[in-house]
Amino acid sequence: MKDRYEFKKPKTVITFDGNFIIMSRGEHDMSITKHMRGETRIPINKILSIKFKKPSLTSRGYMQFSLPRTGIHGIARTIDQAENAVTFGKDQLAEAEEIKAYVESLM
């Protein structure tokens, strides 16, 4: 397990700080939407599931951490937010699987 993982397209750095996953993206990265820029802190103990798709010949893979959210009617549901996801190519599949296994062991 490394301390720091770097993914490209969009450039995302994943680090771990105690019980949090920290995803950092450039403040001025025009290839992503504004709400994805900067730092996202994901509490590991709040993660309900990890959506994971391996890359194929025509598409990049992704890993997304799903968190709970209560709607306006008080109904608890899972929410998938773009800022809780990272995309990767075949060359970084092993790193993504390593992160997934580590987070699953803490869930």
Coordinates of N, CA, C and O in Angstrom, one line a residue:
M1 N 0.8 -1.2 0.0 CA 0.0 0.0 0.0 C 0.9 1.2 0.0 O 1.7 1.4 0.9
K2 N 0.7 2.1 -1.0 CA 1.4 3.3 -1.1 C 0.7 4.4 -0.3 O -0.5 4.3 0.0
D3 N 1.4 5.5 -0.1 CA 0.8 6.7 0.6 C 0.1 7.6 -0.3 O -0.8 8.3 0.1
R4 N 0.5 7.5 -1.6 CA 0.0 8.5 -2.6 C -0.2 7.8 -3.9 O 0.7 7.0 -4.4
Y5 N -1.4 8.0 -4.6 CA -1.7 7.5 -5.9 C -2.0 8.6 -6.8 O -2.8 9.5 -6.4
E6 N -1.5 8.6 -8.0 CA -1.8 9.7 -9.0 C -2.5 9.1 -10.2 O -1.9 8.1 -10.8
F7 N -3.6 9.6 -10.5 CA -4.4 9.2 -11.7 C -4.4 10.3 -12.7 O -4.4 11.5 -12.3
K8 N -4.6 10.0 -14.0 CA -4.7 11.1 -15.0 C -6.0 11.1 -15.6 O -6.7 10.1 -15.6
K9 N -6.4 12.1 -16.3 CA -7.6 12.3 -17.1 C -8.9 12.1 -16.2 O -9.6 11.2 -16.4
P10 N -9.3 13.0 -15.4 CA -8.5 14.2 -14.9 C -7.5 13.9 -13.9 O -7.6 12.9 -13.2
K11 N -6.5 14.7 -13.8 CA -5.4 14.5 -12.8 C -6.0 14.5 -11.4 O -6.6 15.5 -11.0
T12 N -5.9 13.4 -10.7 CA -6.4 13.2 -9.4 C -5.3 12.5 -8.5 O -4.8 11.5 -8.9
V13 N -5.1 13.1 -7.3 CA -4.2 12.5 -6.4 C -5.0 11.9 -5.2 O -5.8 12.7 -4.6
I14 N -4.8 10.7 -4.9 CA -5.5 10.0 -3.8 C -4.5 9.8 -2.7 O -3.5 9.1 -2.9
T15 N -4.8 10.2 -1.5 CA -4.0 10.0 -0.3 C -5.0 9.5 0.8 O -6.2 9.7 0.7
F16 N -4.4 9.0 1.9 CA -5.2 8.5 3.0 C -4.7 9.3 4.3 O -3.6 9.4 4.5
D17 N -5.7 9.8 5.0 CA -5.4 10.5 6.3 C -6.3 9.9 7.4 O -7.5 10.3 7.5
G18 N -5.7 9.0 8.1 CA -6.5 8.4 9.2 C -7.7 7.6 8.6 O -7.6 6.7 7.9
N19 N -8.9 8.1 8.9 CA -10.1 7.5 8.4 C -10.7 8.2 7.2 O -11.9 8.0 7.0
F20 N -10.0 8.9 6.5 CA -10.5 9.6 5.3 C -9.7 9.3 4.0 O -8.5 9.1 4.1
I21 N -10.4 9.3 2.9 CA -9.8 9.2 1.6 C -9.8 10.7 1.1 O -10.8 11.3 1.2
I22 N -8.6 11.2 0.7 CA -8.6 12.5 0.2 C -8.3 12.5 -1.3 O -7.3 11.9 -1.7
M23 N -9.2 13.1 -2.1 CA -9.0 13.1 -3.5 C -8.8 14.6 -3.9 O -9.6 15.5 -3.6
S24 N -7.6 14.9 -4.4 CA -7.2 16.3 -4.8 C -7.1 16.4 -6.3 O -6.5 15.6 -6.9
R25 N -7.8 17.5 -6.7 CA -7.7 17.8 -8.2 C -7.4 19.3 -8.3 O -7.6 20.1 -7.4
G26 N -6.8 19.7 -9.4 CA -6.4 21.1 -9.6 C -7.6 22.0 -9.6 O -8.7 21.8 -10.1
E27 N -7.3 23.2 -9.0 CA -8.4 24.2 -8.9 C -8.7 24.8 -10.2 O -9.7 25.4 -10.4
H28 N -7.7 24.8 -11.1 CA -7.9 25.4 -12.4 C -8.0 24.4 -13.6 O -7.7 24.8 -14.7
D29 N -8.3 23.2 -13.3 CA -8.4 22.1 -14.3 C -9.7 22.3 -15.1 O -10.8 22.0 -14.6
M30 N -9.6 22.8 -16.3 CA -10.8 23.1 -17.1 C -11.4 21.8 -17.7 O -12.5 21.9 -18.3
S31 N -10.8 20.7 -17.5 CA -11.3 19.4 -18.1 C -12.4 18.8 -17.2 O -13.0 17.8 -17.6
I32 N -12.6 19.4 -16.0 CA -13.6 18.8 -15.1 C -14.6 20.0 -14.6 O -14.2 21.1 -14.7
T33 N -15.7 19.6 -14.1 CA -16.7 20.6 -13.7 C -16.2 21.2 -12.4 O -15.4 20.7 -11.7
K34 N -16.7 22.4 -12.1 CA -16.3 23.2 -11.0 C -16.4 22.5 -9.6 O -15.5 22.6 -8.8
H35 N -17.5 21.8 -9.4 CA -17.7 21.1 -8.1 C -16.7 20.0 -7.9 O -16.5 19.5 -6.7
M36 N -16.0 19.5 -8.9 CA -15.0 18.4 -8.7 C -13.6 19.0 -8.4 O -12.8 18.2 -8.0
R37 N -13.4 20.3 -8.6 CA -12.1 20.8 -8.4 C -11.8 21.0 -6.9 O -12.7 21.0 -6.0
G38 N -10.5 21.0 -6.6 CA -10.1 21.1 -5.2 C -9.9 19.8 -4.5 O -9.6 18.8 -5.1
E39 N -10.2 19.8 -3.2 CA -10.0 18.6 -2.3 C -11.4 18.0 -1.9 O -12.3 18.8 -1.4
T40 N -11.5 16.7 -2.0 CA -12.7 16.0 -1.5 C -12.3 15.1 -0.4 O -11.4 14.2 -0.6
R41 N -12.9 15.2 0.8 CA -12.6 14.3 1.9 C -13.7 13.3 2.1 O -14.9 13.7 2.3
I42 N -13.4 12.0 1.9 CA -14.5 11.0 2.1 C -14.2 10.2 3.3 O -13.2 9.5 3.4
P43 N -15.1 10.2 4.3 CA -14.9 9.4 5.5 C -15.1 7.9 5.2 O -16.2 7.5 4.6
I44 N -14.1 7.1 5.4 CA -14.2 5.7 5.0 C -15.3 4.9 5.8 O -16.0 4.1 5.2
N45 N -15.6 5.3 7.0 CA -16.6 4.6 7.8 C -18.0 4.9 7.3 O -19.0 4.3 7.6
K46 N -18.2 5.9 6.4 CA -19.5 6.3 5.8 C -19.7 5.6 4.4 O -20.8 5.7 3.9
I47 N -18.7 5.0 3.8 CA -18.9 4.5 2.5 C -19.8 3.2 2.6 O -19.6 2.3 3.3
L48 N -20.8 3.3 1.7 CA -21.8 2.1 1.7 C -21.3 1.1 0.7 O -21.5 -0.1 0.9
S49 N -20.8 1.5 -0.5 CA -20.4 0.6 -1.5 C -19.3 1.3 -2.4 O -19.2 2.5 -2.4
I50 N -18.6 0.5 -3.1 CA -17.7 1.0 -4.1 C -18.1 0.4 -5.5 O -18.2 -0.8 -5.7
K51 N -18.4 1.4 -6.4 CA -18.7 1.0 -7.7 C -17.3 0.9 -8.5 O -16.5 1.8 -8.4
F52 N -17.1 -0.2 -9.2 CA -15.8 -0.4 -9.8 C -16.1 -1.0 -11.2 O -16.8 -2.0 -11.3
K53 N -15.4 -0.4 -12.2 CA -15.5 -0.9 -13.5 C -14.1 -1.0 -14.1 O -13.4 0.0 -14.1
K54 N -13.7 -2.1 -14.6 CA -12.4 -2.2 -15.2 C -12.4 -1.6 -16.6 O -13.4 -1.5 -17.3
P55 N -11.2 -1.0 -17.0 CA -11.2 -0.4 -18.3 C -11.3 -1.5 -19.4 O -10.9 -2.6 -19.2
S56 N -11.8 -1.0 -20.6 CA -11.9 -1.9 -21.7 C -11.1 -1.3 -22.9 O -10.4 -0.3 -22.7
L57 N -11.3 -1.9 -24.0 CA -10.5 -1.4 -25.2 C -11.0 0.0 -25.6 O -10.2 0.8 -26.1
T58 N -12.2 0.3 -25.3 CA -12.8 1.6 -25.8 C -13.1 2.6 -24.6 O -13.4 3.7 -24.9
S59 N -13.0 2.2 -23.4 CA -13.4 3.1 -22.3 C -12.4 3.0 -21.1 O -11.8 1.9 -20.9
R60 N -12.4 4.0 -20.3 CA -11.6 4.0 -19.1 C -12.4 3.3 -18.0 O -13.6 3.3 -18.0
G61 N -11.7 2.8 -17.0 CA -12.3 2.3 -15.9 C -12.6 3.3 -14.9 O -12.1 4.5 -15.0
Y62 N -13.4 3.0 -13.9 CA -13.7 4.0 -12.8 C -13.9 3.3 -11.5 O -14.3 2.1 -11.4
M63 N -13.7 4.1 -10.4 CA -14.0 3.6 -9.1 C -14.7 4.8 -8.4 O -14.3 5.9 -8.4
Q64 N -15.9 4.5 -7.8 CA -16.7 5.5 -7.2 C -17.1 5.1 -5.8 O -17.6 4.0 -5.7
F65 N -17.0 5.9 -4.8 CA -17.3 5.6 -3.5 C -18.7 6.2 -3.2 O -19.0 7.4 -3.4
S66 N -19.7 5.3 -2.8 CA -21.1 5.7 -2.6 C -21.3 6.0 -1.1 O -20.9 5.2 -0.3
L67 N -21.9 7.2 -0.8 CA -22.1 7.6 0.5 C -23.6 7.7 0.8 O -24.4 7.9 -0.1
P68 N -24.1 7.6 2.1 CA -25.5 7.7 2.4 C -25.9 9.2 2.3 O -25.1 10.1 2.6
R69 N -27.2 9.4 2.1 CA -27.8 10.7 2.1 C -29.2 10.6 2.4 O -29.9 9.7 1.9
T70 N -29.7 11.5 3.2 CA -31.2 11.5 3.5 C -31.8 12.6 2.6 O -31.4 13.7 2.6
G71 N -32.9 12.2 2.0 CA -33.6 13.1 1.1 C -34.5 14.0 1.9 O -34.6 14.0 3.1
I72 N -35.2 14.9 1.2 CA -36.1 15.9 1.8 C -37.3 15.3 2.5 O -37.8 15.9 3.4
H73 N -37.6 14.0 2.2 CA -38.7 13.3 2.9 C -38.2 12.4 4.0 O -39.0 11.6 4.5
G74 N -36.9 12.5 4.3 CA -36.4 11.7 5.4 C -36.0 10.3 5.0 O -35.8 9.4 5.8
I75 N -36.0 10.0 3.7 CA -35.7 8.7 3.2 C -34.2 8.5 2.9 O -33.7 9.3 2.2
A76 N -33.6 7.6 3.6 CA -32.2 7.4 3.4 C -31.9 6.7 2.1 O -32.7 5.7 1.7
R77 N -30.9 7.1 1.4 CA -30.6 6.5 0.1 C -29.1 6.6 -0.2 O -28.4 7.4 0.5
T78 N -28.7 5.9 -1.2 CA -27.3 6.0 -1.6 C -27.1 7.1 -2.6 O -28.0 7.3 -3.5
I79 N -26.1 7.9 -2.5 CA -25.8 9.0 -3.4 C -24.5 8.8 -4.1 O -23.5 8.4 -3.4
D80 N -24.4 8.9 -5.4 CA -23.2 8.8 -6.1 C -22.8 10.2 -6.6 O -23.6 10.7 -7.4
Q81 N -21.7 10.7 -6.2 CA -21.3 12.0 -6.6 C -20.1 11.9 -7.4 O -19.2 11.2 -7.1
A82 N -20.0 12.7 -8.5 CA -18.9 12.7 -9.4 C -17.5 13.0 -8.7 O -16.5 12.4 -9.0
E83 N -17.6 13.8 -7.7 CA -16.3 14.2 -7.0 C -15.8 13.0 -6.1 O -14.7 13.1 -5.6
N84 N -16.6 12.0 -5.9 CA -16.2 10.8 -5.2 C -15.7 9.7 -6.1 O -15.6 8.5 -5.7
A85 N -15.3 10.0 -7.3 CA -14.9 9.0 -8.3 C -13.6 9.4 -8.9 O -13.2 10.5 -9.0
V86 N -13.0 8.3 -9.5 CA -11.7 8.5 -10.2 C -11.7 7.6 -11.4 O -12.3 6.5 -11.3
T87 N -11.2 8.0 -12.5 CA -11.1 7.2 -13.7 C -9.7 6.8 -13.9 O -8.7 7.5 -13.5
F88 N -9.5 5.7 -14.6 CA -8.1 5.1 -14.8 C -8.1 4.3 -16.1 O -9.1 3.8 -16.5
G89 N -6.9 4.1 -16.6 CA -6.6 3.3 -17.8 C -6.1 1.9 -17.3 O -5.9 1.7 -16.1
K90 N -5.8 1.1 -18.3 CA -5.3 -0.3 -18.0 C -4.0 -0.2 -17.3 O -3.7 -1.1 -16.5
D91 N -3.2 0.8 -17.6 CA -1.9 0.9 -16.9 C -2.0 1.2 -15.4 O -1.0 1.0 -14.7
Q92 N -3.2 1.6 -14.9 CA -3.3 1.9 -13.5 C -4.4 1.0 -12.8 O -4.8 1.3 -11.7
L93 N -4.7 0.0 -13.5 CA -5.7 -1.0 -12.9 C -5.3 -1.6 -11.6 O -6.0 -1.7 -10.7
A94 N -4.0 -2.0 -11.6 CA -3.5 -2.6 -10.3 C -3.5 -1.7 -9.1 O -3.9 -2.1 -8.0
E95 N -3.2 -0.4 -9.4 CA -3.3 0.6 -8.3 C -4.7 0.8 -7.8 O -5.0 0.9 -6.6
A96 N -5.7 0.9 -8.8 CA -7.1 1.1 -8.4 C -7.6 -0.2 -7.6 O -8.3 0.0 -6.7
E97 N -7.2 -1.3 -8.0 CA -7.6 -2.5 -7.3 C -7.0 -2.6 -5.9 O -7.7 -3.0 -5.0
E98 N -5.8 -2.1 -5.8 CA -5.2 -2.0 -4.5 C -5.9 -1.1 -3.5 O -6.2 -1.4 -2.4
I99 N -6.3 0.1 -4.0 CA -7.1 1.1 -3.2 C -8.4 0.4 -2.8 O -8.8 0.5 -1.7
K100 N -9.1 -0.2 -3.8 CA -10.4 -0.8 -3.5 C -10.3 -1.8 -2.5 O -11.1 -1.9 -1.5
A101 N -9.3 -2.7 -2.5 CA -9.1 -3.8 -1.5 C -8.8 -3.2 -0.2 O -9.4 -3.7 0.9
Y102 N -8.0 -2.1 -0.1 CA -7.7 -1.5 1.2 C -8.9 -0.9 1.8 O -9.2 -1.1 3.0
V103 N -9.7 -0.1 1.0 CA -10.9 0.5 1.6 C -11.9 -0.5 2.0 O -12.6 -0.4 3.0
E104 N -12.1 -1.6 1.2 CA -13.0 -2.7 1.6 C -12.6 -3.3 2.9 O -13.5 -3.7 3.7
S105 N -11.3 -3.4 3.1 CA -10.9 -4.0 4.4 C -11.2 -3.1 5.6 O -11.3 -3.6 6.7
L106 N -11.4 -1.8 5.4 CA -11.7 -0.9 6.4 C -13.2 -0.7 6.6 O -13.6 -0.1 7.6
M107 N -13.9 -1.1 5.6 CA -15.4 -0.8 5.7 C -16.1 -1.8 6.7 O -15.7 -2.9 6.9

